[in-house]
């Protein structure tokens, strides 16, 4: 009986650890969703200042140091490579960043 109790105690401890990890992950995910919702509800200037301006300024600072032949292409590449949100498959909502360009 002692062995069975030890196994039950060990399993019980693993279940607690697993549920604590799951709770922690769920709370983190909920926080990320809430943060994203808050960013989406910001006024235009605050939204841009929070999401785009910091990386854009970094890119433009590097641009003036490099002075490439095609600055727009260089800056676009810089922004994609240094995206603080990481790579994405498509833009949110499937939006086309250049609606006048042919698909």
Coordinates of N, CA and C in Angstrom, one line a residue, residues 3-101:
X3 N 3.7 1.8 -1.5 CA 4.1 2.0 -2.9 C 3.0 2.7 -3.7
X4 N 1.8 2.2 -3.5 CA 0.7 2.7 -4.3 C 0.4 4.2 -3.9
X5 N 0.5 4.4 -2.6 CA 0.3 5.8 -2.1 C 1.4 6.7 -2.6
X6 N 2.6 6.2 -2.7 CA 3.7 7.0 -3.2 C 3.5 7.3 -4.7
X7 N 3.0 6.4 -5.4 CA 2.7 6.6 -6.9 C 1.6 7.6 -7.0
X8 N 0.6 7.5 -6.2 CA -0.5 8.4 -6.3 C -0.1 9.8 -5.9
X9 N 0.8 9.9 -4.9 CA 1.3 11.2 -4.5 C 2.2 11.8 -5.6
X10 N 3.0 11.0 -6.3 CA 3.8 11.5 -7.4 C 3.0 11.9 -8.5
X11 N 2.0 11.1 -8.9 CA 1.1 11.5 -10.0 C 0.3 12.8 -9.6
X12 N -0.1 12.9 -8.4 CA -0.9 14.1 -8.0 C 0.0 15.3 -8.1
X13 N 1.3 15.2 -7.7 CA 2.2 16.3 -7.9 C 2.4 16.7 -9.3
X14 N 2.5 15.7 -10.2 CA 2.7 16.0 -11.6 C 1.5 16.7 -12.2
X15 N 0.3 16.2 -11.8 CA -0.9 16.9 -12.3 C -1.0 18.3 -11.8
X16 N -0.6 18.6 -10.6 CA -0.6 20.0 -10.1 C 0.4 20.8 -10.9
X17 N 1.6 20.3 -11.1 CA 2.6 21.0 -11.9 C 2.1 21.3 -13.3
X18 N 1.4 20.3 -13.9 CA 0.9 20.4 -15.3 C -0.2 21.5 -15.3
X19 N -1.1 21.4 -14.3 CA -2.2 22.4 -14.3 C -1.6 23.8 -14.0
X20 N -0.6 23.9 -13.2 CA 0.0 25.2 -13.0 C 0.6 25.8 -14.3
X21 N 1.3 24.9 -15.0 CA 1.8 25.3 -16.3 C 0.8 25.8 -17.3
X22 N -0.3 25.0 -17.3 CA -1.4 25.3 -18.2 C -2.1 26.6 -17.8
X23 N -2.2 26.8 -16.5 CA -2.8 28.1 -16.1 C -1.9 29.2 -16.4
X24 N -0.6 29.1 -16.2 CA 0.3 30.1 -16.5 C 0.3 30.4 -18.0
X25 N 0.2 29.4 -18.9 CA 0.2 29.6 -20.3 C -1.2 30.3 -20.7
X26 N -2.2 29.9 -20.1 CA -3.5 30.5 -20.4 C -3.6 32.0 -20.0
X27 N -3.0 32.3 -18.8 CA -2.9 33.7 -18.4 C -2.1 34.5 -19.3
X28 N -1.0 34.0 -19.7 CA -0.1 34.7 -20.7 C -0.8 35.0 -22.0
X29 N -1.5 34.0 -22.5 CA -2.2 34.1 -23.8 C -3.3 35.2 -23.6
X30 N -4.0 35.1 -22.5 CA -5.1 36.1 -22.2 C -4.5 37.5 -22.2
X31 N -3.4 37.7 -21.5 CA -2.7 39.0 -21.4 C -2.3 39.5 -22.8
X32 N -1.8 38.6 -23.7 CA -1.5 39.0 -25.0 C -2.7 39.4 -25.8
X33 N -3.8 38.7 -25.7 CA -5.0 39.1 -26.4 C -5.5 40.5 -25.9
X34 N -5.5 40.6 -24.6 CA -5.9 41.9 -24.0 C -5.1 43.1 -24.5
X35 N -3.7 42.8 -24.5 CA -2.8 43.9 -25.0 C -3.1 44.2 -26.4
X36 N -3.3 43.2 -27.3 CA -3.6 43.4 -28.7 C -4.9 44.2 -28.8
X37 N -5.9 43.9 -28.0 CA -7.1 44.6 -28.1 C -6.9 46.1 -27.7
X38 N -6.1 46.3 -26.7 CA -5.9 47.7 -26.2 C -5.2 48.5 -27.3
X39 N -4.2 47.9 -28.0 CA -3.5 48.6 -29.1 C -4.4 48.9 -30.2
X40 N -5.3 48.0 -30.5 CA -6.3 48.2 -31.6 C -7.2 49.4 -31.3
X41 N -7.5 49.6 -30.0 CA -8.4 50.7 -29.7 C -7.8 52.0 -29.4
X42 N -6.5 52.1 -29.6 CA -5.8 53.4 -29.5 C -6.1 54.4 -30.6
X43 N -6.0 55.7 -30.3 CA -6.2 56.7 -31.4 C -5.1 56.5 -32.4
X44 N -5.3 57.0 -33.6 CA -4.3 56.7 -34.7 C -2.9 57.1 -34.3
X45 N -2.7 58.3 -33.8 CA -1.3 58.7 -33.5 C -0.6 57.8 -32.5
X46 N -1.4 57.5 -31.4 CA -0.9 56.6 -30.4 C -0.6 55.2 -30.9
X47 N -1.5 54.7 -31.8 CA -1.3 53.4 -32.4 C 0.0 53.4 -33.2
X48 N 0.2 54.4 -34.0 CA 1.5 54.4 -34.8 C 2.7 54.6 -34.0
X49 N 2.6 55.5 -33.0 CA 3.7 55.7 -32.1 C 4.1 54.4 -31.3
X50 N 3.1 53.6 -31.0 CA 3.4 52.4 -30.3 C 3.9 51.2 -31.2
X51 N 3.3 51.1 -32.4 CA 3.6 49.9 -33.2 C 4.6 50.1 -34.3
X52 N 4.6 51.3 -35.0 CA 5.3 51.4 -36.2 C 6.5 52.4 -36.1
X53 N 6.3 53.5 -35.4 CA 7.4 54.5 -35.3 C 8.7 54.0 -34.8
X54 N 8.8 53.3 -33.7 CA 10.1 52.9 -33.2 C 10.9 52.1 -34.2
X55 N 10.3 51.1 -34.9 CA 11.1 50.3 -35.9 C 11.3 51.1 -37.1
X56 N 10.4 52.0 -37.5 CA 10.6 52.8 -38.7 C 11.8 53.8 -38.4
X57 N 11.9 54.4 -37.3 CA 13.0 55.3 -37.0 C 14.3 54.5 -37.0
X58 N 14.3 53.3 -36.4 CA 15.6 52.5 -36.4 C 16.0 52.3 -37.9
X59 N 15.0 51.9 -38.7 CA 15.3 51.6 -40.1 C 15.8 52.8 -40.9
X60 N 15.2 53.9 -40.6 CA 15.6 55.2 -41.3 C 17.0 55.6 -40.8
X61 N 17.3 55.4 -39.6 CA 18.6 55.7 -39.1 C 19.7 54.9 -39.8
X62 N 19.4 53.6 -40.0 CA 20.3 52.7 -40.7 C 20.4 53.1 -42.2
X63 N 19.2 53.5 -42.7 CA 19.1 53.9 -44.1 C 20.1 55.0 -44.4
X64 N 20.1 56.0 -43.6 CA 21.0 57.2 -43.9 C 22.5 56.8 -43.7
X65 N 22.8 55.8 -42.9 CA 24.1 55.4 -42.8 C 24.6 54.6 -44.0
X66 N 23.7 53.7 -44.5 CA 24.0 52.8 -45.6 C 23.9 53.6 -47.0
X67 N 22.9 54.4 -47.1 CA 22.6 55.1 -48.4 C 22.6 54.2 -49.6
X68 N 21.7 53.2 -49.6 CA 21.6 52.3 -50.7 C 21.1 53.0 -52.0
X69 N 21.3 52.3 -53.1 CA 20.8 52.8 -54.4 C 19.3 52.9 -54.5
X70 N 18.6 51.9 -53.9 CA 17.2 51.8 -53.8 C 16.7 51.9 -52.4
X71 N 16.6 53.1 -51.8 CA 16.2 53.2 -50.4 C 14.9 52.7 -50.0
X72 N 13.9 52.8 -50.8 CA 12.6 52.2 -50.5 C 12.6 50.7 -50.3
X73 N 13.2 50.1 -51.3 CA 13.4 48.6 -51.2 C 14.2 48.2 -50.0
X74 N 15.3 48.9 -49.8 CA 16.2 48.6 -48.7 C 15.4 48.7 -47.3
X75 N 14.6 49.8 -47.2 CA 13.9 50.1 -46.0 C 12.8 49.0 -45.8
X76 N 12.1 48.6 -46.9 CA 11.1 47.5 -46.8 C 11.7 46.2 -46.3
X77 N 12.9 45.9 -46.8 CA 13.6 44.7 -46.4 C 14.0 44.8 -45.0
X78 N 14.5 45.9 -44.6 CA 14.9 46.1 -43.2 C 13.7 45.9 -42.2
X79 N 12.6 46.5 -42.6 CA 11.4 46.4 -41.7 C 11.0 44.9 -41.6
X80 N 11.0 44.2 -42.7 CA 10.6 42.8 -42.7 C 11.6 42.0 -41.8
X81 N 12.9 42.2 -42.0 CA 13.9 41.4 -41.3 C 13.9 41.7 -39.8
X82 N 13.5 42.9 -39.4 CA 13.6 43.4 -38.0 C 12.3 43.6 -37.4
X83 N 11.2 43.0 -37.9 CA 9.9 43.1 -37.4 C 9.8 42.6 -36.0
X84 N 9.5 43.4 -35.0 CA 9.5 43.0 -33.6 C 8.4 42.0 -33.3
X85 N 7.4 41.9 -34.2 CA 6.3 40.9 -34.0 C 6.7 39.6 -34.6
X86 N 7.8 39.5 -35.3 CA 8.2 38.3 -35.9 C 7.6 38.1 -37.2
X87 N 7.9 37.0 -38.0 CA 7.4 36.8 -39.3 C 5.9 36.4 -39.2
X88 N 5.2 36.8 -40.3 CA 3.8 36.5 -40.4 C 3.5 35.9 -41.7
X89 N 2.5 35.0 -41.8 CA 2.1 34.4 -43.1 C 1.4 35.4 -44.0
X90 N 0.4 36.1 -43.4 CA -0.3 37.2 -44.1 C -0.6 38.3 -43.1
X91 N -0.9 39.4 -43.6 CA -1.3 40.5 -42.7 C -2.6 40.2 -42.1
X92 N -2.8 40.8 -40.9 CA -4.1 40.6 -40.2 C -5.2 41.0 -41.0
X93 N -6.2 40.1 -41.1 CA -7.4 40.4 -41.9 C -7.2 40.2 -43.4
X94 N -6.0 39.7 -43.7 CA -5.7 39.5 -45.2 C -5.6 40.8 -45.9
X95 N -5.3 41.9 -45.2 CA -5.3 43.2 -45.9 C -4.1 43.3 -46.8
X96 N -4.2 43.9 -48.0 CA -3.2 44.2 -48.9 C -2.5 45.5 -48.6
X97 N -1.2 45.5 -48.3 CA -0.6 46.8 -48.0 C -0.5 47.8 -49.1
X98 N -0.7 47.3 -50.3 CA -0.7 48.2 -51.5 C -1.9 47.8 -52.4
X99 N -3.1 48.3 -52.1 CA -4.3 47.9 -52.8 C -4.3 48.2 -54.3
X100 N -3.5 49.1 -54.7 CA -3.5 49.5 -56.1 C -2.6 48.5 -56.9
X101 N -1.8 47.7 -56.3 CA -0.9 46.8 -57.0 C -1.7 45.6 -57.4

